Amino acid sequence: MGAKLSKLSGMVDRTSVDVESRARARTRRAILDAAITVLSQHSSASLGDVADAAGVGRTTLHRYFPERADLLTALSADVLAQIDAAAERAQLDRGPAPDALDRLCQEFFELGDILMCVFSQPELMNTPAWEECSDADRALIRLVERGHAEGTLDPALDPLWVQQVLWSVLYAAWQHTRENSVSKHRALDLCLRSVRKVVAANPG
Amino acid sequence: MGAKLSKLSGMVDRTSVDVESRARARTRRAILDAAITVLSQHSSASLGDVADAAGVGRTTLHRYFPERADLLTALSADVLAQIDAAAERAQLDRGPAPDALDRLCQEFFELGDILMCVFSQPELMNTPAWEECSDADRALIRLVERGHAEGTLDPALDPLWVQQVLWSVLYAAWQHTRENSVSKHRALDLCLRSVRKVVAANPG
DNA sequence: CCCTAATGGAACAGTCATGCTCCACTAGAG
DNA sequence: CTCTAGTGGAGCATGACTGTTCCATTAGGG
């Protein structure tokens, strides 16, 4: 991919590069979004299904991602970036730990299908970049340790477990909306309430 | 399948039927167990992989389950039966609701890969028998409603949500053992502690 | 020991996703 | 308007999985 782009940019001037990038970036994004939607529901969907969902031809998809592995790699990177961005928005280092966890929960909940992708494709997160040390992961670990120090988070729950529970309860919330036709608002409320109760420091 | 069995039983006497059934039942069980193990990790694994894991030839697998769909149907029924059996063992109608939920959690935790199967293959549970009304489901719903009446379970959490959280925290616990090399004992402890905190009625 | 059910391997055709090429079409920059 | 990047469709070769048949071998009951 890099070879092709550099070849193109060598053929045209700077302004043209921008315009091209706009068109290509739009298509690329459409494909990635479609991939997230489709693969979050059926992890072994064909590339044709993804192309259809993206509203592009299979040929075009192959032009952007020559092999299936290329699409998955790009998908992985995109998901990782969006998760990190959500964690950034939550400003985990600010305010009481339980409140910060609330904010993170809400930001992650908004990710929707991206969330489900991570769950239904755990093997997709085995790239070097995901080796359990994304920015979001590290921020969350810091947050939990801070909560322990503050006495606001249950000291019996180590950071990795808090992370597991957070993600799985988010998953539960989305499943709750899908299977039981519960409103997103209600699901988020249950999610927040449940996570808060789990991580709360024992009053005794 | 039924046709073949009835044909066989028509050719031999009663005692032989039992012996045959023993051999066949053993192979059948090996295949189902292998399917649970393999498909819980890679939901689109080939039948050859399942046969290998079961220690039988692909031909033999096809003899028991002519088509892939037949295997999945049998798998679904088997998983459902094992879940119901686990719920039965938990005796949900006995004792305080939180304690009963604890027992259910422990029984489900022991199911291991069966648990992961349900998670990674939700589409597999779309058979008539699974239409959200298995014995285990109904028992759990009764249990939560009883807890609400007793005042021992949080009235803000409806039965379906409790079910979602229970399953997803169980999933989290198993993932915790897989990814973070945590002992099963420790994971179960965290799981029980977390579920208890979530469902507890607010003291205030 | 004998016999049969049960199994495993090999081979085969059919199906489907994939990766690739070629060509015609369209929109948008100049 | 002209030209080109971008696109979409048809077609083709390939490989993997599937479902099936046939045959040789083995384990276990009588």
mmCIF file with all atom_site columns, N, CA and C (backbone and C1' of nucleotides) in Angstrom, chain D residues 6-28:
data_model
loop_
_atom_site.group_PDB
_atom_site.id
_atom_site.type_symbol
_atom_site.label_atom_id
_atom_site.label_alt_id
_atom_site.label_comp_id
_atom_site.label_asym_id
_atom_site.label_entity_id
_atom_site.label_seq_id
_atom_site.pdbx_PDB_ins_code
_atom_site.Cartn_x
_atom_site.Cartn_y
_atom_site.Cartn_z
_atom_site.occupancy
_atom_site.B_iso_or_equiv
_atom_site.pdbx_formal_charge
_atom_site.auth_seq_id
_atom_site.auth_comp_id
_atom_site.auth_asym_id
_atom_site.auth_atom_id
_atom_site.pdbx_PDB_model_num
ATOM 1   P P     . DG D 1 6  ? -6.884  8.245   -6.927  1.00 0.00 ? 6  DG D P     1
ATOM 2   O "O5'" . DG D 1 6  ? -8.354  7.678   -7.104  1.00 0.00 ? 6  DG D "O5'" 1
ATOM 3   C "C5'" . DG D 1 6  ? -9.443  8.580   -7.029  1.00 0.00 ? 6  DG D "C5'" 1
ATOM 4   C "C4'" . DG D 1 6  ? -10.723 7.830   -7.323  1.00 0.00 ? 6  DG D "C4'" 1
ATOM 5   C "C3'" . DG D 1 6  ? -10.819 6.461   -6.640  1.00 0.00 ? 6  DG D "C3'" 1
ATOM 6   O "O3'" . DG D 1 6  ? -11.991 6.415   -5.837  1.00 0.00 ? 6  DG D "O3'" 1
ATOM 7   C "C1'" . DG D 1 6  ? -11.399 6.311   -8.939  1.00 0.00 ? 6  DG D "C1'" 1
ATOM 8   P P     . DT D 1 7  ? -12.341 5.150   -4.957  1.00 0.00 ? 7  DT D P     1
ATOM 9   O "O5'" . DT D 1 7  ? -13.345 4.341   -5.882  1.00 0.00 ? 7  DT D "O5'" 1
ATOM 10  C "C5'" . DT D 1 7  ? -14.436 5.043   -6.460  1.00 0.00 ? 7  DT D "C5'" 1
ATOM 11  C "C4'" . DT D 1 7  ? -15.077 4.229   -7.554  1.00 0.00 ? 7  DT D "C4'" 1
ATOM 12  C "C3'" . DT D 1 7  ? -15.464 2.805   -7.163  1.00 0.00 ? 7  DT D "C3'" 1
ATOM 13  O "O3'" . DT D 1 7  ? -16.844 2.756   -6.955  1.00 0.00 ? 7  DT D "O3'" 1
ATOM 14  C "C1'" . DT D 1 7  ? -14.600 2.982   -9.394  1.00 0.00 ? 7  DT D "C1'" 1
ATOM 15  P P     . DG D 1 8  ? -17.501 1.508   -6.228  1.00 0.00 ? 8  DG D P     1
ATOM 16  O "O5'" . DG D 1 8  ? -17.969 0.591   -7.434  1.00 0.00 ? 8  DG D "O5'" 1
ATOM 17  C "C5'" . DG D 1 8  ? -18.809 1.161   -8.423  1.00 0.00 ? 8  DG D "C5'" 1
ATOM 18  C "C4'" . DG D 1 8  ? -19.030 0.167   -9.539  1.00 0.00 ? 8  DG D "C4'" 1
ATOM 19  C "C3'" . DG D 1 8  ? -19.318 -1.257  -9.049  1.00 0.00 ? 8  DG D "C3'" 1
ATOM 20  O "O3'" . DG D 1 8  ? -20.372 -1.796  -9.826  1.00 0.00 ? 8  DG D "O3'" 1
ATOM 21  C "C1'" . DG D 1 8  ? -17.471 -1.271  -10.519 1.00 0.00 ? 8  DG D "C1'" 1
ATOM 22  P P     . DG D 1 9  ? -21.132 -3.061  -9.338  1.00 0.00 ? 9  DG D P     1
ATOM 23  O "O5'" . DG D 1 9  ? -20.968 -4.038  -10.579 1.00 0.00 ? 9  DG D "O5'" 1
ATOM 24  C "C5'" . DG D 1 9  ? -21.185 -3.530  -11.897 1.00 0.00 ? 9  DG D "C5'" 1
ATOM 25  C "C4'" . DG D 1 9  ? -20.536 -4.436  -12.911 1.00 0.00 ? 9  DG D "C4'" 1
ATOM 26  C "C3'" . DG D 1 9  ? -20.721 -5.931  -12.615 1.00 0.00 ? 9  DG D "C3'" 1
ATOM 27  O "O3'" . DG D 1 9  ? -21.268 -6.575  -13.746 1.00 0.00 ? 9  DG D "O3'" 1
ATOM 28  C "C1'" . DG D 1 9  ? -18.434 -5.421  -13.017 1.00 0.00 ? 9  DG D "C1'" 1
ATOM 29  P P     . DA D 1 10 ? -21.750 -8.078  -13.628 1.00 0.00 ? 10 DA D P     1
ATOM 30  O "O5'" . DA D 1 10 ? -20.687 -8.811  -14.562 1.00 0.00 ? 10 DA D "O5'" 1
ATOM 31  C "C5'" . DA D 1 10 ? -20.327 -8.226  -15.797 1.00 0.00 ? 10 DA D "C5'" 1
ATOM 32  C "C4'" . DA D 1 10 ? -19.213 -9.030  -16.436 1.00 0.00 ? 10 DA D "C4'" 1
ATOM 33  C "C3'" . DA D 1 10 ? -19.334 -10.536 -16.213 1.00 0.00 ? 10 DA D "C3'" 1
ATOM 34  O "O3'" . DA D 1 10 ? -19.129 -11.225 -17.430 1.00 0.00 ? 10 DA D "O3'" 1
ATOM 35  C "C1'" . DA D 1 10 ? -17.229 -9.749  -15.411 1.00 0.00 ? 10 DA D "C1'" 1
ATOM 36  P P     . DG D 1 11 ? -19.308 -12.835 -17.477 1.00 0.00 ? 11 DG D P     1
ATOM 37  O "O5'" . DG D 1 11 ? -17.805 -13.358 -17.439 1.00 0.00 ? 11 DG D "O5'" 1
ATOM 38  C "C5'" . DG D 1 11 ? -16.795 -12.614 -18.094 1.00 0.00 ? 11 DG D "C5'" 1
ATOM 39  C "C4'" . DG D 1 11 ? -15.433 -13.081 -17.634 1.00 0.00 ? 11 DG D "C4'" 1
ATOM 40  C "C3'" . DG D 1 11 ? -15.377 -14.577 -17.311 1.00 0.00 ? 11 DG D "C3'" 1
ATOM 41  O "O3'" . DG D 1 11 ? -14.364 -15.188 -18.110 1.00 0.00 ? 11 DG D "O3'" 1
ATOM 42  C "C1'" . DG D 1 11 ? -14.371 -13.307 -15.594 1.00 0.00 ? 11 DG D "C1'" 1
ATOM 43  P P     . DC D 1 12 ? -14.275 -16.793 -18.201 1.00 0.00 ? 12 DC D P     1
ATOM 44  O "O5'" . DC D 1 12 ? -12.935 -17.093 -17.403 1.00 0.00 ? 12 DC D "O5'" 1
ATOM 45  C "C5'" . DC D 1 12 ? -11.778 -16.272 -17.595 1.00 0.00 ? 12 DC D "C5'" 1
ATOM 46  C "C4'" . DC D 1 12 ? -10.739 -16.585 -16.535 1.00 0.00 ? 12 DC D "C4'" 1
ATOM 47  C "C3'" . DC D 1 12 ? -10.718 -18.059 -16.124 1.00 0.00 ? 12 DC D "C3'" 1
ATOM 48  O "O3'" . DC D 1 12 ? -9.414  -18.577 -16.246 1.00 0.00 ? 12 DC D "O3'" 1
ATOM 49  C "C1'" . DC D 1 12 ? -10.798 -16.642 -14.223 1.00 0.00 ? 12 DC D "C1'" 1
ATOM 50  P P     . DA D 1 13 ? -9.159  -20.165 -16.151 1.00 0.00 ? 13 DA D P     1
ATOM 51  O "O5'" . DA D 1 13 ? -8.141  -20.237 -14.927 1.00 0.00 ? 13 DA D "O5'" 1
ATOM 52  C "C5'" . DA D 1 13 ? -7.081  -19.280 -14.835 1.00 0.00 ? 13 DA D "C5'" 1
ATOM 53  C "C4'" . DA D 1 13 ? -6.431  -19.365 -13.470 1.00 0.00 ? 13 DA D "C4'" 1
ATOM 54  C "C3'" . DA D 1 13 ? -6.240  -20.792 -12.962 1.00 0.00 ? 13 DA D "C3'" 1
ATOM 55  O "O3'" . DA D 1 13 ? -4.964  -20.911 -12.346 1.00 0.00 ? 13 DA D "O3'" 1
ATOM 56  C "C1'" . DA D 1 13 ? -7.617  -19.582 -11.443 1.00 0.00 ? 13 DA D "C1'" 1
ATOM 57  P P     . DT D 1 14 ? -4.544  -22.326 -11.774 1.00 0.00 ? 14 DT D P     1
ATOM 58  O "O5'" . DT D 1 14 ? -4.796  -22.147 -10.218 1.00 0.00 ? 14 DT D "O5'" 1
ATOM 59  C "C5'" . DT D 1 14 ? -4.387  -20.926 -9.586  1.00 0.00 ? 14 DT D "C5'" 1
ATOM 60  C "C4'" . DT D 1 14 ? -4.806  -20.938 -8.130  1.00 0.00 ? 14 DT D "C4'" 1
ATOM 61  C "C3'" . DT D 1 14 ? -4.695  -22.310 -7.464  1.00 0.00 ? 14 DT D "C3'" 1
ATOM 62  O "O3'" . DT D 1 14 ? -3.806  -22.219 -6.368  1.00 0.00 ? 14 DT D "O3'" 1
ATOM 63  C "C1'" . DT D 1 14 ? -6.778  -21.259 -6.961  1.00 0.00 ? 14 DT D "C1'" 1
ATOM 64  P P     . DG D 1 15 ? -3.273  -23.570 -5.677  1.00 0.00 ? 15 DG D P     1
ATOM 65  O "O5'" . DG D 1 15 ? -4.019  -23.530 -4.254  1.00 0.00 ? 15 DG D "O5'" 1
ATOM 66  C "C5'" . DG D 1 15 ? -4.086  -22.313 -3.536  1.00 0.00 ? 15 DG D "C5'" 1
ATOM 67  C "C4'" . DG D 1 15 ? -5.166  -22.394 -2.475  1.00 0.00 ? 15 DG D "C4'" 1
ATOM 68  C "C3'" . DG D 1 15 ? -5.173  -23.709 -1.690  1.00 0.00 ? 15 DG D "C3'" 1
ATOM 69  O "O3'" . DG D 1 15 ? -5.235  -23.424 -0.305  1.00 0.00 ? 15 DG D "O3'" 1
ATOM 70  C "C1'" . DG D 1 15 ? -7.328  -23.278 -2.592  1.00 0.00 ? 15 DG D "C1'" 1
ATOM 71  P P     . DA D 1 16 ? -5.015  -24.622 0.730   1.00 0.00 ? 16 DA D P     1
ATOM 72  O "O5'" . DA D 1 16 ? -6.394  -24.584 1.524   1.00 0.00 ? 16 DA D "O5'" 1
ATOM 73  C "C5'" . DA D 1 16 ? -6.930  -23.324 1.937   1.00 0.00 ? 16 DA D "C5'" 1
ATOM 74  C "C4'" . DA D 1 16 ? -8.357  -23.504 2.382   1.00 0.00 ? 16 DA D "C4'" 1
ATOM 75  C "C3'" . DA D 1 16 ? -8.571  -24.762 3.233   1.00 0.00 ? 16 DA D "C3'" 1
ATOM 76  O "O3'" . DA D 1 16 ? -9.301  -24.425 4.402   1.00 0.00 ? 16 DA D "O3'" 1
ATOM 77  C "C1'" . DA D 1 16 ? -10.064 -24.747 1.370   1.00 0.00 ? 16 DA D "C1'" 1
ATOM 78  P P     . DC D 1 17 ? -9.504  -25.543 5.522   1.00 0.00 ? 17 DC D P     1
ATOM 79  O "O5'" . DC D 1 17 ? -11.030 -25.947 5.330   1.00 0.00 ? 17 DC D "O5'" 1
ATOM 80  C "C5'" . DC D 1 17 ? -12.012 -24.908 5.281   1.00 0.00 ? 17 DC D "C5'" 1
ATOM 81  C "C4'" . DC D 1 17 ? -13.314 -25.488 4.810   1.00 0.00 ? 17 DC D "C4'" 1
ATOM 82  C "C3'" . DC D 1 17 ? -13.730 -26.774 5.545   1.00 0.00 ? 17 DC D "C3'" 1
ATOM 83  O "O3'" . DC D 1 17 ? -15.011 -26.587 6.118   1.00 0.00 ? 17 DC D "O3'" 1
ATOM 84  C "C1'" . DC D 1 17 ? -13.933 -27.018 3.200   1.00 0.00 ? 17 DC D "C1'" 1
ATOM 85  P P     . DT D 1 18 ? -15.766 -27.728 6.892   1.00 0.00 ? 18 DT D P     1
ATOM 86  O "O5'" . DT D 1 18 ? -16.696 -28.377 5.771   1.00 0.00 ? 18 DT D "O5'" 1
ATOM 87  C "C5'" . DT D 1 18 ? -17.486 -27.529 4.959   1.00 0.00 ? 18 DT D "C5'" 1
ATOM 88  C "C4'" . DT D 1 18 ? -18.215 -28.347 3.907   1.00 0.00 ? 18 DT D "C4'" 1
ATOM 89  C "C3'" . DT D 1 18 ? -18.873 -29.623 4.438   1.00 0.00 ? 18 DT D "C3'" 1
ATOM 90  O "O3'" . DT D 1 18 ? -20.243 -29.585 4.151   1.00 0.00 ? 18 DT D "O3'" 1
ATOM 91  C "C1'" . DT D 1 18 ? -17.604 -30.053 2.473   1.00 0.00 ? 18 DT D "C1'" 1
ATOM 92  P P     . DG D 1 19 ? -21.239 -30.383 5.076   1.00 0.00 ? 19 DG D P     1
ATOM 93  O "O5'" . DG D 1 19 ? -21.648 -31.634 4.168   1.00 0.00 ? 19 DG D "O5'" 1
ATOM 94  C "C5'" . DG D 1 19 ? -22.154 -31.389 2.874   1.00 0.00 ? 19 DG D "C5'" 1
ATOM 95  C "C4'" . DG D 1 19 ? -21.963 -32.608 1.991   1.00 0.00 ? 19 DG D "C4'" 1
ATOM 96  C "C3'" . DG D 1 19 ? -22.363 -33.948 2.632   1.00 0.00 ? 19 DG D "C3'" 1
ATOM 97  O "O3'" . DG D 1 19 ? -23.312 -34.572 1.795   1.00 0.00 ? 19 DG D "O3'" 1
ATOM 98  C "C1'" . DG D 1 19 ? -20.267 -34.112 1.569   1.00 0.00 ? 19 DG D "C1'" 1
ATOM 99  P P     . DT D 1 20 ? -23.991 -35.920 2.236   1.00 0.00 ? 20 DT D P     1
ATOM 100 O "O5'" . DT D 1 20 ? -23.228 -37.026 1.386   1.00 0.00 ? 20 DT D "O5'" 1
ATOM 101 C "C5'" . DT D 1 20 ? -23.039 -36.827 -0.007  1.00 0.00 ? 20 DT D "C5'" 1
ATOM 102 C "C4'" . DT D 1 20 ? -22.053 -37.832 -0.572  1.00 0.00 ? 20 DT D "C4'" 1
ATOM 103 C "C3'" . DT D 1 20 ? -22.225 -39.266 -0.035  1.00 0.00 ? 20 DT D "C3'" 1
ATOM 104 O "O3'" . DT D 1 20 ? -22.879 -40.049 -1.022  1.00 0.00 ? 20 DT D "O3'" 1
ATOM 105 C "C1'" . DT D 1 20 ? -19.913 -38.606 -0.305  1.00 0.00 ? 20 DT D "C1'" 1
ATOM 106 P P     . DT D 1 21 ? -23.209 -41.589 -0.708  1.00 0.00 ? 21 DT D P     1
ATOM 107 O "O5'" . DT D 1 21 ? -21.961 -42.358 -1.339  1.00 0.00 ? 21 DT D "O5'" 1
ATOM 108 C "C5'" . DT D 1 21 ? -21.512 -42.023 -2.649  1.00 0.00 ? 21 DT D "C5'" 1
ATOM 109 C "C4'" . DT D 1 21 ? -20.250 -42.815 -2.976  1.00 0.00 ? 21 DT D "C4'" 1
ATOM 110 C "C3'" . DT D 1 21 ? -20.332 -44.288 -2.597  1.00 0.00 ? 21 DT D "C3'" 1
ATOM 111 O "O3'" . DT D 1 21 ? -19.990 -45.109 -3.711  1.00 0.00 ? 21 DT D "O3'" 1
ATOM 112 C "C1'" . DT D 1 21 ? -18.345 -43.301 -1.716  1.00 0.00 ? 21 DT D "C1'" 1
ATOM 113 P P     . DC D 1 22 ? -20.249 -46.680 -3.631  1.00 0.00 ? 22 DC D P     1
ATOM 114 O "O5'" . DC D 1 22 ? -18.770 -47.221 -3.362  1.00 0.00 ? 22 DC D "O5'" 1
ATOM 115 C "C5'" . DC D 1 22 ? -17.705 -46.764 -4.182  1.00 0.00 ? 22 DC D "C5'" 1
ATOM 116 C "C4'" . DC D 1 22 ? -16.378 -47.246 -3.625  1.00 0.00 ? 22 DC D "C4'" 1
ATOM 117 C "C3'" . DC D 1 22 ? -16.384 -48.695 -3.123  1.00 0.00 ? 22 DC D "C3'" 1
ATOM 118 O "O3'" . DC D 1 22 ? -15.339 -49.430 -3.738  1.00 0.00 ? 22 DC D "O3'" 1
ATOM 119 C "C1'" . DC D 1 22 ? -15.474 -47.244 -1.491  1.00 0.00 ? 22 DC D "C1'" 1
ATOM 120 P P     . DC D 1 23 ? -15.297 -50.993 -3.535  1.00 0.00 ? 23 DC D P     1
ATOM 121 O "O5'" . DC D 1 23 ? -14.065 -51.181 -2.545  1.00 0.00 ? 23 DC D "O5'" 1
ATOM 122 C "C5'" . DC D 1 23 ? -12.852 -50.480 -2.808  1.00 0.00 ? 23 DC D "C5'" 1
ATOM 123 C "C4'" . DC D 1 23 ? -11.934 -50.536 -1.594  1.00 0.00 ? 23 DC D "C4'" 1
ATOM 124 C "C3'" . DC D 1 23 ? -11.846 -51.920 -0.942  1.00 0.00 ? 23 DC D "C3'" 1
ATOM 125 O "O3'" . DC D 1 23 ? -10.492 -52.239 -0.703  1.00 0.00 ? 23 DC D "O3'" 1
ATOM 126 C "C1'" . DC D 1 23 ? -12.355 -50.299 0.669   1.00 0.00 ? 23 DC D "C1'" 1
ATOM 127 P P     . DA D 1 24 ? -10.086 -53.772 -0.448  1.00 0.00 ? 24 DA D P     1
ATOM 128 O "O5'" . DA D 1 24 ? -9.030  -53.634 0.740   1.00 0.00 ? 24 DA D "O5'" 1
ATOM 129 C "C5'" . DA D 1 24 ? -8.101  -52.557 0.728   1.00 0.00 ? 24 DA D "C5'" 1
ATOM 130 C "C4'" . DA D 1 24 ? -7.705  -52.205 2.158   1.00 0.00 ? 24 DA D "C4'" 1
ATOM 131 C "C3'" . DA D 1 24 ? -7.408  -53.426 3.039   1.00 0.00 ? 24 DA D "C3'" 1
ATOM 132 O "O3'" . DA D 1 24 ? -6.207  -53.209 3.763   1.00 0.00 ? 24 DA D "O3'" 1
ATOM 133 C "C1'" . DA D 1 24 ? -9.085  -52.092 4.050   1.00 0.00 ? 24 DA D "C1'" 1
ATOM 134 P P     . DT D 1 25 ? -5.628  -54.381 4.688   1.00 0.00 ? 25 DT D P     1
ATOM 135 O "O5'" . DT D 1 25 ? -5.998  -53.878 6.152   1.00 0.00 ? 25 DT D "O5'" 1
ATOM 136 C "C5'" . DT D 1 25 ? -5.728  -52.522 6.511   1.00 0.00 ? 25 DT D "C5'" 1
ATOM 137 C "C4'" . DT D 1 25 ? -6.330  -52.219 7.868   1.00 0.00 ? 25 DT D "C4'" 1
ATOM 138 C "C3'" . DT D 1 25 ? -6.073  -53.307 8.907   1.00 0.00 ? 25 DT D "C3'" 1
ATOM 139 O "O3'" . DT D 1 25 ? -5.365  -52.746 10.011  1.00 0.00 ? 25 DT D "O3'" 1
ATOM 140 C "C1'" . DT D 1 25 ? -8.352  -52.635 8.903   1.00 0.00 ? 25 DT D "C1'" 1
ATOM 141 P P     . DT D 1 26 ? -4.852  -53.730 11.208  1.00 0.00 ? 26 DT D P     1
ATOM 142 O "O5'" . DT D 1 26 ? -5.873  -53.394 12.383  1.00 0.00 ? 26 DT D "O5'" 1
ATOM 143 C "C5'" . DT D 1 26 ? -6.253  -52.042 12.608  1.00 0.00 ? 26 DT D "C5'" 1
ATOM 144 C "C4'" . DT D 1 26 ? -7.410  -51.986 13.587  1.00 0.00 ? 26 DT D "C4'" 1
ATOM 145 C "C3'" . DT D 1 26 ? -7.275  -52.943 14.773  1.00 0.00 ? 26 DT D "C3'" 1
ATOM 146 O "O3'" . DT D 1 26 ? -7.599  -52.254 15.964  1.00 0.00 ? 26 DT D "O3'" 1
ATOM 147 C "C1'" . DT D 1 26 ? -9.364  -53.245 13.734  1.00 0.00 ? 26 DT D "C1'" 1
ATOM 148 P P     . DA D 1 27 ? -6.966  -52.783 17.381  1.00 0.00 ? 27 DA D P     1
ATOM 149 O "O5'" . DA D 1 27 ? -8.212  -52.613 18.349  1.00 0.00 ? 27 DA D "O5'" 1
ATOM 150 C "C5'" . DA D 1 27 ? -9.095  -51.509 18.168  1.00 0.00 ? 27 DA D "C5'" 1
ATOM 151 C "C4'" . DA D 1 27 ? -10.508 -51.898 18.580  1.00 0.00 ? 27 DA D "C4'" 1
ATOM 152 C "C3'" . DA D 1 27 ? -10.575 -52.728 19.869  1.00 0.00 ? 27 DA D "C3'" 1
ATOM 153 O "O3'" . DA D 1 27 ? -11.625 -52.240 20.673  1.00 0.00 ? 27 DA D "O3'" 1
ATOM 154 C "C1'" . DA D 1 27 ? -11.668 -53.884 18.116  1.00 0.00 ? 27 DA D "C1'" 1
ATOM 155 P P     . DG D 1 28 ? -11.716 -52.643 22.206  1.00 0.00 ? 28 DG D P     1
ATOM 156 O "O5'" . DG D 1 28 ? -13.074 -53.451 22.233  1.00 0.00 ? 28 DG D "O5'" 1
ATOM 157 C "C5'" . DG D 1 28 ? -14.174 -53.025 21.427  1.00 0.00 ? 28 DG D "C5'" 1
ATOM 158 C "C4'" . DG D 1 28 ? -15.222 -54.104 21.369  1.00 0.00 ? 28 DG D "C4'" 1
ATOM 159 C "C3'" . DG D 1 28 ? -15.300 -54.977 22.629  1.00 0.00 ? 28 DG D "C3'" 1
ATOM 160 O "O3'" . DG D 1 28 ? -16.648 -55.292 22.892  1.00 0.00 ? 28 DG D "O3'" 1
ATOM 161 C "C1'" . DG D 1 28 ? -14.874 -56.342 20.773  1.00 0.00 ? 28 DG D "C1'" 1
#
